mmCIF file of C-alpha atoms and ligand atoms in Angstrom:
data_model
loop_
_atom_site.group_PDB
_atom_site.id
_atom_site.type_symbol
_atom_site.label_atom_id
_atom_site.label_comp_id
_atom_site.label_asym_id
_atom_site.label_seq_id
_atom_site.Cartn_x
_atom_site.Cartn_y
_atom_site.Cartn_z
ATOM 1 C CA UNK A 8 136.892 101.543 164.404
ATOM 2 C CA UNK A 9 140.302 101.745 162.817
ATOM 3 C CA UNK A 10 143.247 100.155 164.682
ATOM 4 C CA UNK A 11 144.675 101.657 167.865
ATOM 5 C CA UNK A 12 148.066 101.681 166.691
ATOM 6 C CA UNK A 13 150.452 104.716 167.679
ATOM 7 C CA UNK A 14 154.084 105.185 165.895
ATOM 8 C CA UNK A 15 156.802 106.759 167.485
ATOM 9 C CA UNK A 16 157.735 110.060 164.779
ATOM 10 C CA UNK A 17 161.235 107.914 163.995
ATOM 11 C CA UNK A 18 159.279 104.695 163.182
ATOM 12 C CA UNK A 19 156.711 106.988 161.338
ATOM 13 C CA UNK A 20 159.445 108.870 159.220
ATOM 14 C CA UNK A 21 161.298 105.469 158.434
ATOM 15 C CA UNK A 22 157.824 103.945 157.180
ATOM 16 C CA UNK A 23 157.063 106.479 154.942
ATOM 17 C CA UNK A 24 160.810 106.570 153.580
ATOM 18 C CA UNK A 25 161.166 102.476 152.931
ATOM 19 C CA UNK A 26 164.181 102.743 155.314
ATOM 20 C CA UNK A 27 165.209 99.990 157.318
ATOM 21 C CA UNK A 28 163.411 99.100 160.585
ATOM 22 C CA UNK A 29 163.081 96.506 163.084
ATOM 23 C CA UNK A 30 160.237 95.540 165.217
ATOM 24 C CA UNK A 31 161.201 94.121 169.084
ATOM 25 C CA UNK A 32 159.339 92.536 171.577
ATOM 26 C CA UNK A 33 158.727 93.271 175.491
ATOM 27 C CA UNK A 34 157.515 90.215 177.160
ATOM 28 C CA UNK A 35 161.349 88.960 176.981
ATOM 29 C CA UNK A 36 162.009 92.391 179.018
ATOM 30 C CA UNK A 37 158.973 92.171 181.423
ATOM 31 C CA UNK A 38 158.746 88.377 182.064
ATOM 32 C CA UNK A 39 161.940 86.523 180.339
ATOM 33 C CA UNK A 40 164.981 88.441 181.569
ATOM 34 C CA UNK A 41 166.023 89.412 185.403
ATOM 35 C CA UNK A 42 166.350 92.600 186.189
ATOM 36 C CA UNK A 43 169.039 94.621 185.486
ATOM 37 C CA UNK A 44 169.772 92.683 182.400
ATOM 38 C CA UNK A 45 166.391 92.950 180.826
ATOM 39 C CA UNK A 46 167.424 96.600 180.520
ATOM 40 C CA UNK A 47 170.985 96.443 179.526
ATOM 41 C CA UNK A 48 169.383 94.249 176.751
ATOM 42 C CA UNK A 49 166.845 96.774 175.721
ATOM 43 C CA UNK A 50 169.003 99.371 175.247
ATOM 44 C CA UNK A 51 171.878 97.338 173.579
ATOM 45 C CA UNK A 52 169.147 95.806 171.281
ATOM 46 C CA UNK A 53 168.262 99.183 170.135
ATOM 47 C CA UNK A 54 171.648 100.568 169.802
ATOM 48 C CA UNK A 55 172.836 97.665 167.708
ATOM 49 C CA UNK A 56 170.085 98.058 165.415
ATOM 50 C CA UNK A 57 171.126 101.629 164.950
ATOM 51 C CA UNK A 58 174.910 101.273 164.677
ATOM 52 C CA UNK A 59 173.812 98.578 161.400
ATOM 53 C CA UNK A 60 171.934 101.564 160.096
ATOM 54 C CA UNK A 61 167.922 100.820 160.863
ATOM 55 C CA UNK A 62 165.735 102.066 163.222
ATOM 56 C CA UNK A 63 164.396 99.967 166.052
ATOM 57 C CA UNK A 64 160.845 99.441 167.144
ATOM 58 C CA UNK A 65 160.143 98.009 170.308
ATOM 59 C CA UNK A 66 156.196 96.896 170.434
ATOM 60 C CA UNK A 67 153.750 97.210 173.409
ATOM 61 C CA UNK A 68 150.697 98.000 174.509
ATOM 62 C CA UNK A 69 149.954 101.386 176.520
ATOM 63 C CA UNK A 70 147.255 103.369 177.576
ATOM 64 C CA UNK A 71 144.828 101.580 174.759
ATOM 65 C CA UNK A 72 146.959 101.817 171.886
ATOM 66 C CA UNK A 73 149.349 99.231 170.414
ATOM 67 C CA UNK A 74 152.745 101.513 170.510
ATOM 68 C CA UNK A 75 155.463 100.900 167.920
ATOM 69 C CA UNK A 76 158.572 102.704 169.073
ATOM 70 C CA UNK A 77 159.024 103.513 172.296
ATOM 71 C CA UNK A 78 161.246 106.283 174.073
ATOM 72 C CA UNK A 79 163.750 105.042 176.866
ATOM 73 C CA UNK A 80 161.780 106.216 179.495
ATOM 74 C CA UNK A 81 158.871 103.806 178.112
ATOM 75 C CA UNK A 82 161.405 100.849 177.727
ATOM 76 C CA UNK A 83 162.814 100.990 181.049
ATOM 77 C CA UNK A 84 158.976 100.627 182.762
ATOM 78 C CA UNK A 85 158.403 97.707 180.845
ATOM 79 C CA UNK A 86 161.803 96.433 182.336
ATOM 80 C CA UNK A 87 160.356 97.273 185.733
ATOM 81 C CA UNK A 88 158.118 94.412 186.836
ATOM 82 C CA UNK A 89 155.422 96.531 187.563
ATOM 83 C CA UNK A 90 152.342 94.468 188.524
ATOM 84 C CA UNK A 91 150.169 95.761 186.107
ATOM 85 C CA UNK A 92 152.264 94.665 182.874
ATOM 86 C CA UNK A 93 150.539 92.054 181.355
ATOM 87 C CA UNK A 94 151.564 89.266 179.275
ATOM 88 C CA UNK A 95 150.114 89.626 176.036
ATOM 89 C CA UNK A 96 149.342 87.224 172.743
ATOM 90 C CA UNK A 97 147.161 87.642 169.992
ATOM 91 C CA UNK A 98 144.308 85.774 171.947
ATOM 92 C CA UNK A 99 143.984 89.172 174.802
ATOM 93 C CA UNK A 100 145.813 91.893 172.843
ATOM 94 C CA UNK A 101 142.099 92.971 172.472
ATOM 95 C CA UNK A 102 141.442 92.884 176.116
ATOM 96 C CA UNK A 103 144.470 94.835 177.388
ATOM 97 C CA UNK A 104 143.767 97.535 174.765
ATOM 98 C CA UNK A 105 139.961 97.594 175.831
ATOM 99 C CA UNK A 106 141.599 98.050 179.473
ATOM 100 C CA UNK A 107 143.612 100.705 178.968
ATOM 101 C CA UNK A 108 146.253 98.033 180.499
ATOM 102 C CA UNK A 109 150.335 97.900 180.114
ATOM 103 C CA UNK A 110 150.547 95.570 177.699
ATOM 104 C CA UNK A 111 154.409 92.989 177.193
ATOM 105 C CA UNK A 112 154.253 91.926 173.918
ATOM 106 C CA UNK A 113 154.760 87.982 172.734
ATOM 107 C CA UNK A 114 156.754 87.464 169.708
ATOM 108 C CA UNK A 115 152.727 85.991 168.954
ATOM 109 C CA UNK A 116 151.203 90.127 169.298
ATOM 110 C CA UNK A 117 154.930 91.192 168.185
ATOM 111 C CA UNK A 118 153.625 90.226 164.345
ATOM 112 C CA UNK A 119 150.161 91.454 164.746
ATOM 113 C CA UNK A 120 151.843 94.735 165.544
ATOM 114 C CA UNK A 121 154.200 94.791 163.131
ATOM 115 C CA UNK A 122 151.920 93.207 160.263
ATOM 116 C CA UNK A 123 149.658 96.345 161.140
ATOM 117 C CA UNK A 124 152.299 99.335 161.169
ATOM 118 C CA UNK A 125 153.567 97.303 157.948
ATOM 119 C CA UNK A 126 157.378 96.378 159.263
ATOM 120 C CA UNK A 127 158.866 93.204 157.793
ATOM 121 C CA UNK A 128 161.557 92.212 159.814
ATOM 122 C CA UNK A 129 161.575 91.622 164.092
ATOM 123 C CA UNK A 130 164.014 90.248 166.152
ATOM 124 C CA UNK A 131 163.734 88.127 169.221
ATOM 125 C CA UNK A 132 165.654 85.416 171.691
ATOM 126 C CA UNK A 133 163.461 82.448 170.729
ATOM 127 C CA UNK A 134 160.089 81.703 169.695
ATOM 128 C CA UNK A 135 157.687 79.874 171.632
ATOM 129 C CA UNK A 136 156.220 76.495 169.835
ATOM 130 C CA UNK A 137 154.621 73.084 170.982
ATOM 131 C CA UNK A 138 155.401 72.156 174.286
ATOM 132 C CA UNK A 139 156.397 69.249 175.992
ATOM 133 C CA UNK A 140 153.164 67.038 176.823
ATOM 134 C CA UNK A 141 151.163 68.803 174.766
ATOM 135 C CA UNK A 142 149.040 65.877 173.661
ATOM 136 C CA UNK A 143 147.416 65.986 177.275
ATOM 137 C CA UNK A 144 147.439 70.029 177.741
ATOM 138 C CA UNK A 145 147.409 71.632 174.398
ATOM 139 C CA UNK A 146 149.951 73.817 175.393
ATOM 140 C CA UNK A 147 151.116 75.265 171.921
ATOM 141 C CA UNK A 148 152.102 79.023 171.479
ATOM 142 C CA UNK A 149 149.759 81.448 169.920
ATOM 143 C CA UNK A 150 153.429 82.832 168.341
ATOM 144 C CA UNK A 151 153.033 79.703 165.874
ATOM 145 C CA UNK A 152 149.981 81.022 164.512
ATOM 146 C CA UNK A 153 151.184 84.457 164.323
ATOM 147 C CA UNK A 154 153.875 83.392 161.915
ATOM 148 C CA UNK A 155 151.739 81.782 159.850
ATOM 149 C CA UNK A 156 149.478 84.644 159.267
ATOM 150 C CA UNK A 157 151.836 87.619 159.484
ATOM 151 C CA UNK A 158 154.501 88.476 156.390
ATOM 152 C CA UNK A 159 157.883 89.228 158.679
ATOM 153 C CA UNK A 160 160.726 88.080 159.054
ATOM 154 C CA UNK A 161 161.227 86.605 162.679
ATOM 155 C CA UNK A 162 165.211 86.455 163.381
ATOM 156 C CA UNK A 163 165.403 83.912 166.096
ATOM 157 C CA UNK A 164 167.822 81.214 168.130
ATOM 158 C CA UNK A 165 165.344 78.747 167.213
ATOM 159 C CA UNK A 166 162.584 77.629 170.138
ATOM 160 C CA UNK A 167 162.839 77.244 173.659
ATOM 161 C CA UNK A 168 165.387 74.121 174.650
ATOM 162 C CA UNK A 169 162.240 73.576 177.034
ATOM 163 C CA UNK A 170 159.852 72.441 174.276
ATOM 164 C CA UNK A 171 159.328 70.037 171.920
ATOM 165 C CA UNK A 172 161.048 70.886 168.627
ATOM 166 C CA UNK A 173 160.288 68.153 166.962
ATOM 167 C CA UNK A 174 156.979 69.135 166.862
ATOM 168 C CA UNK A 175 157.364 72.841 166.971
ATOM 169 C CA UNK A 176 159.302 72.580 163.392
ATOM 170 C CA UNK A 177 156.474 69.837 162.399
ATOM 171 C CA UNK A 178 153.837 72.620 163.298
ATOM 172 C CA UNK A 179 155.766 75.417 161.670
ATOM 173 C CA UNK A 180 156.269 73.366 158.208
ATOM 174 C CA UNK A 181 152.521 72.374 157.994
ATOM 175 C CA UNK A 182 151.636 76.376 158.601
ATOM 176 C CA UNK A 183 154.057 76.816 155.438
ATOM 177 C CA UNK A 184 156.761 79.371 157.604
ATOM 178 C CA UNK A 185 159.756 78.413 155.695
ATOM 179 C CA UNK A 186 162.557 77.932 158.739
ATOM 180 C CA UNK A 187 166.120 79.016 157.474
ATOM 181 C CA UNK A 188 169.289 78.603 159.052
ATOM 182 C CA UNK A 189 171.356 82.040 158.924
ATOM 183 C CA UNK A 190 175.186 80.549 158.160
ATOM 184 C CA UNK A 191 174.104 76.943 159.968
ATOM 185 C CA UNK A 192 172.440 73.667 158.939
ATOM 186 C CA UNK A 193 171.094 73.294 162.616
ATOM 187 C CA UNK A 194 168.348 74.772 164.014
ATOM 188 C CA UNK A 195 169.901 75.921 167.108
ATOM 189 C CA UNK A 196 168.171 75.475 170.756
ATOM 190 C CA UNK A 197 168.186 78.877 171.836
ATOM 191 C CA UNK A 198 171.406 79.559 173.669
ATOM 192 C CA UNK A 199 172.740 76.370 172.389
ATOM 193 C CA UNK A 200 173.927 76.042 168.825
ATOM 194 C CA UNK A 201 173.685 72.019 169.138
ATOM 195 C CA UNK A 202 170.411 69.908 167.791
ATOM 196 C CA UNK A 203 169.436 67.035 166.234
ATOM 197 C CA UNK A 204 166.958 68.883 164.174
ATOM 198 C CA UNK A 205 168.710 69.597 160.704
ATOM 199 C CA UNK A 206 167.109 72.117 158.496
ATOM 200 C CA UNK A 207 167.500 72.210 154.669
ATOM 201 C CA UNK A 208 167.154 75.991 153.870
ATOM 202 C CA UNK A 209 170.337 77.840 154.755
ATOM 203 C CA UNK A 210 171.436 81.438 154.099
ATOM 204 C CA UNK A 211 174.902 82.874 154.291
ATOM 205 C CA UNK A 212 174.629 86.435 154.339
ATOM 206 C CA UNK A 213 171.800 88.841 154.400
ATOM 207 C CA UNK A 214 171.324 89.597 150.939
ATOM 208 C CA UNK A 215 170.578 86.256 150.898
ATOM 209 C CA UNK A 216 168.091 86.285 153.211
ATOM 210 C CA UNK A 217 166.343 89.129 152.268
ATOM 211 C CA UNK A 218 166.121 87.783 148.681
ATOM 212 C CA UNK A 219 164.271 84.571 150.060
ATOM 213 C CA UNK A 220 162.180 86.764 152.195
ATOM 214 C CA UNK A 221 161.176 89.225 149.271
ATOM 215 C CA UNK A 222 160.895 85.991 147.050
ATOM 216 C CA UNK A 223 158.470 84.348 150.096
ATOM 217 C CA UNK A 224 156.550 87.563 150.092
ATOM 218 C CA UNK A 225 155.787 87.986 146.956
ATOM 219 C CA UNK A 226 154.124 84.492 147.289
ATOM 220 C CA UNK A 227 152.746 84.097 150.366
ATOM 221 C CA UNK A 228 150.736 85.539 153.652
ATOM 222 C CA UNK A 229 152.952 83.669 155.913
ATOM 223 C CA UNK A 230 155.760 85.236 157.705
ATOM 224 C CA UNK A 231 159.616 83.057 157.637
ATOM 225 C CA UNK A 232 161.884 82.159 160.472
ATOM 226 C CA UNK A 233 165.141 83.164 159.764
ATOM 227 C CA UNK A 234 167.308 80.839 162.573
ATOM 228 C CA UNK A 235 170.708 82.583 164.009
ATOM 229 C CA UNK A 236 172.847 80.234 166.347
ATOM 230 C CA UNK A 237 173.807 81.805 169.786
ATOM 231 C CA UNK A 238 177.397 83.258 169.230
ATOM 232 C CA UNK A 239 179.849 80.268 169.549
ATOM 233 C CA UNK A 240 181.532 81.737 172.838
ATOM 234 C CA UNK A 241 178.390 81.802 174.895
ATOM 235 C CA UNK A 242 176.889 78.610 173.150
ATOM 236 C CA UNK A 243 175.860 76.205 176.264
ATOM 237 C CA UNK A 244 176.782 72.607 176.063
ATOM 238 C CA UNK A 245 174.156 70.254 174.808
ATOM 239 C CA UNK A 246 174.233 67.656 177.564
ATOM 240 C CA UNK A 247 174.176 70.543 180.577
ATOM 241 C CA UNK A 248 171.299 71.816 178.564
ATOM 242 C CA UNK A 249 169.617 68.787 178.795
ATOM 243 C CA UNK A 250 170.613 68.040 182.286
ATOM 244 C CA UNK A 251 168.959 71.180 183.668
ATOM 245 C CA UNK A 252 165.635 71.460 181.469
ATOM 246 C CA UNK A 253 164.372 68.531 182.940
ATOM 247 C CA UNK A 254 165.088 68.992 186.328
ATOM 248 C CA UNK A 255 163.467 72.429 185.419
ATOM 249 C CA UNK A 256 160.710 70.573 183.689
ATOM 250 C CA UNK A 257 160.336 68.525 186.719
ATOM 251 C CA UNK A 258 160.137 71.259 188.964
ATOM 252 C CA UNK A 259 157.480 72.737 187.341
ATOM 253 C CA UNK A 260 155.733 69.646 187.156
ATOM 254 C CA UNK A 261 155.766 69.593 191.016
ATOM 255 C CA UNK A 262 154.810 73.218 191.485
ATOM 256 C CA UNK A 263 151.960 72.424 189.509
ATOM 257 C CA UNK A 264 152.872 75.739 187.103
ATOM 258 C CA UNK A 265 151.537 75.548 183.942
ATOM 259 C CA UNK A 266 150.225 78.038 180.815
ATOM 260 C CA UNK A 267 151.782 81.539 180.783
ATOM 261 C CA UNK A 268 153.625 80.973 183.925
ATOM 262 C CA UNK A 269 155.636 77.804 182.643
ATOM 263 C CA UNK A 270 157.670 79.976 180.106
ATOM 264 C CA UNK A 271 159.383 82.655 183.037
ATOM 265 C CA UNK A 272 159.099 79.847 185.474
ATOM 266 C CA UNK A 273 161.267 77.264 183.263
ATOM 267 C CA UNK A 274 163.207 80.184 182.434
ATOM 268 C CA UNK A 275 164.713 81.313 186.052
ATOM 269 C CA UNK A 276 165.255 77.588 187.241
ATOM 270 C CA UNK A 277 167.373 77.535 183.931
ATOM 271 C CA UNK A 278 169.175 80.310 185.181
ATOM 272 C CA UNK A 279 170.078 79.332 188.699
ATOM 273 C CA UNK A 280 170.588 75.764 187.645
ATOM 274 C CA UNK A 281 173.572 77.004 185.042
ATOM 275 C CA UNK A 282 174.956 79.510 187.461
ATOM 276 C CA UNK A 283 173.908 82.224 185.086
ATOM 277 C CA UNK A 284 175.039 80.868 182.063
ATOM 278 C CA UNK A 285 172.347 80.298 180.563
ATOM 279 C CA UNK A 286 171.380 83.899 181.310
ATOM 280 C CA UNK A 287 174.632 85.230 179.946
ATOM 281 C CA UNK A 288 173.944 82.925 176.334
ATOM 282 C CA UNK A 289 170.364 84.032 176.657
ATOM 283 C CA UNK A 290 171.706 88.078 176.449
ATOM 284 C CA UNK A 291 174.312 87.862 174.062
ATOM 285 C CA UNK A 292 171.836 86.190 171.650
ATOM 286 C CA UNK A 293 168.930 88.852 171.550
ATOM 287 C CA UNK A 294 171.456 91.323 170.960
ATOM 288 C CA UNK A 295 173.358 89.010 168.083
ATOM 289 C CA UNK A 296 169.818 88.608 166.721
ATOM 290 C CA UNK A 297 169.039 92.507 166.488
ATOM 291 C CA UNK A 298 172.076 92.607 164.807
ATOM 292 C CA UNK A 299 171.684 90.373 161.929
ATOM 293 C CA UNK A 300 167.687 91.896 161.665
ATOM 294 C CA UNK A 301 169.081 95.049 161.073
ATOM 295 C CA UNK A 302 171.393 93.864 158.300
ATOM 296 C CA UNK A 303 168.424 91.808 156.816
ATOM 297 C CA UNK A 304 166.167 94.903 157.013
ATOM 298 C CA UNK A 305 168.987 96.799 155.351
ATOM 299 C CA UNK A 306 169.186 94.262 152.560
ATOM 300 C CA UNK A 307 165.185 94.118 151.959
ATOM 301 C CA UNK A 308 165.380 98.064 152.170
ATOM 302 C CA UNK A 309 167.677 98.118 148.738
ATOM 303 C CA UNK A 310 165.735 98.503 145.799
HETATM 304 N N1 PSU B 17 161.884 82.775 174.852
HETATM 305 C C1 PSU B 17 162.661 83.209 175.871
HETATM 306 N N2 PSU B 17 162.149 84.108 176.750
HETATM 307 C C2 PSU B 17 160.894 84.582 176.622
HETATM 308 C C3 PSU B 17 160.090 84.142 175.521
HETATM 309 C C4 PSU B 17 160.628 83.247 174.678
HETATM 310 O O1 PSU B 17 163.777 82.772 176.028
HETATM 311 O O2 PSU B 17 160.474 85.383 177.449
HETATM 312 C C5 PSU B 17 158.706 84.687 175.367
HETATM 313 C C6 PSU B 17 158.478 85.254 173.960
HETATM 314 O O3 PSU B 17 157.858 86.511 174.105
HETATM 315 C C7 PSU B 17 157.524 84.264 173.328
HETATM 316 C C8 PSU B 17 156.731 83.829 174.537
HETATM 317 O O4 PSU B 17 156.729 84.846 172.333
HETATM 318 O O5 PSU B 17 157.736 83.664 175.528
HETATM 319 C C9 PSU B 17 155.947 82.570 174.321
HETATM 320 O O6 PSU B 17 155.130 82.360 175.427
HETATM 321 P P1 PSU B 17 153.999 81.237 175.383
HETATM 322 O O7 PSU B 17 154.739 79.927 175.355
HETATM 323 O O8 PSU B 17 153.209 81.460 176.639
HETATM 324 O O9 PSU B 17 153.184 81.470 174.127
HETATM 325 MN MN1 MN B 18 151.183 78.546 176.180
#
């Protein structure tokens, strides 16, 4: 059986050309942002992308084929919170396609995707990673994996403030994904630009990146983290940050949520806890991060 991948006719064309494209995912759209934002963010992701001159991809599953592209009409159900969208990894991607099932994909089934339909750079909020505890629950995202087997280029605001990363830029250095830090030193925490966690790759523009990409290709199976700080005026302040993830973590800790729930459950006491700031950061960011994907896909694109 060959793969059950379908290509929308612009991802196909671009493809076949070596034009600039860039790959999106849909389980920040079905299960990470509220509605209505999750689909001003769709649509300003993909419009972005176009206005830097590339052509955006936004993966999912549907009717038992892994889509790549999809038309408006598509992205707005997966911004609907219908009940049968499913959260999907790399571990059930076979078993929503086998289903016939709606499938939101992680940045985890984002790479599988794009690794298949052969697309080198994808743009997301954050990556998931180790989480907090994980010693007792082995709790550590199938999206760490994924960049360790798939060549891409995942543009990113770092991890989730709500997990350990410490350990999720331990786990990504022993998988050999080099982590660079696009015009910063600090590998940011999501929607804020503030960590302790220094990095020692950085890249200042992206010819630069896309020349440590191509160079890290060329080399190696694994894919590269390319780390973009949330822009400065939305950046939340370190100590709030701190201050609401673990009342956040607590609360989930009391509701007894934990696996794929503890991701959009962290993620909307977040919100409420900031008074939507953290939802505002969270926005400008994926957009911010389409952006720079589509210059970095741009740069690769050059001969
Ligand atoms: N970060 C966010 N919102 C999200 C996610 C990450 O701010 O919705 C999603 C991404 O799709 C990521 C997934 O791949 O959460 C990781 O989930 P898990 O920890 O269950 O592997
Ligand atoms: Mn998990």
């Amino acid at each position: 059986m060959t793969a059950p991948l379908r290509l929308s006719a612009e991802a196909a064309a671009a493809l076949a050309a070596g034009r600039p494209i860039v790959a999106l995912e849909t389980t920040i759209l079905s299960f990470g942002l509220p509605q209505p934002a999750n689909g001003r963010v769709a649509h300003a992701c993909e419009r972005a992308i176009r206005e830097a001159g590339a052509v955006p991809a936004t993966v999912a599953a549907l009717g038992g084929e892994i889509r790549v592209g999809l038309d408006a009409a598509e992205l707005d159900f997966f911004c609907s919170r219908d009940a049968s969208i499913r959260k999907v990894n790399t571990q059930n991607l076979a078993a929503v396609l086998a289903a016939g099932a709606p499938g939101a994909f992680t940045v985890a089934a984002s790479l599988r995707a794009c690794d298949l339909a052969g697309i080198r750079v994808f743009a997301t909020g954050g990556i998931g990673g180790v989480h907090r505890g994980y010693a007792e629950t082995m709790d550590i995202s199938a999206d760490l994996t994924a960049l360790a087997r798939h060549p891409v280029v995942t543009v990113c605001s770092g991890a989730k403030s709500i997990l350990d990363v410490a350990a999720t830029l331990e786990a990504l250095e022993t998988l050999g994904v080099p982590v660079a830090g696009f015009r910063t030193d600090v590998f940011p925490r999501f929607i804020c630009s503030q960590s302790g966690h220094m990095l020692d790759i950085r890249v200042d523009d992206a010819a630069d990146a896309a020349r440590l990409a191509a160079t890290h290709f060329a080399i190696s199976r694994a894919g590269l983290v390319l780390a973009v700080p949330p822009p400065a005026e939305v950046s939340v302040p370190a100590a709030d940050l701190d201050a609401w993830t673990a009342e956040a973590l607590e609360g989930a800790r009391r509701a007894g949520v934990r696996g794929k729930a503890l991701t959009p459950f962290l993620l909307e006491r977040l919100e409420t806890l900031s008074a939507g700031a953290t939802l505002r950061a969270n926005e400008a960011l994926v957009v911010n991060n389409a952006t720079v994907a589509a210059h970095v896909a741009v740069a690769l694109a050059r001969p």
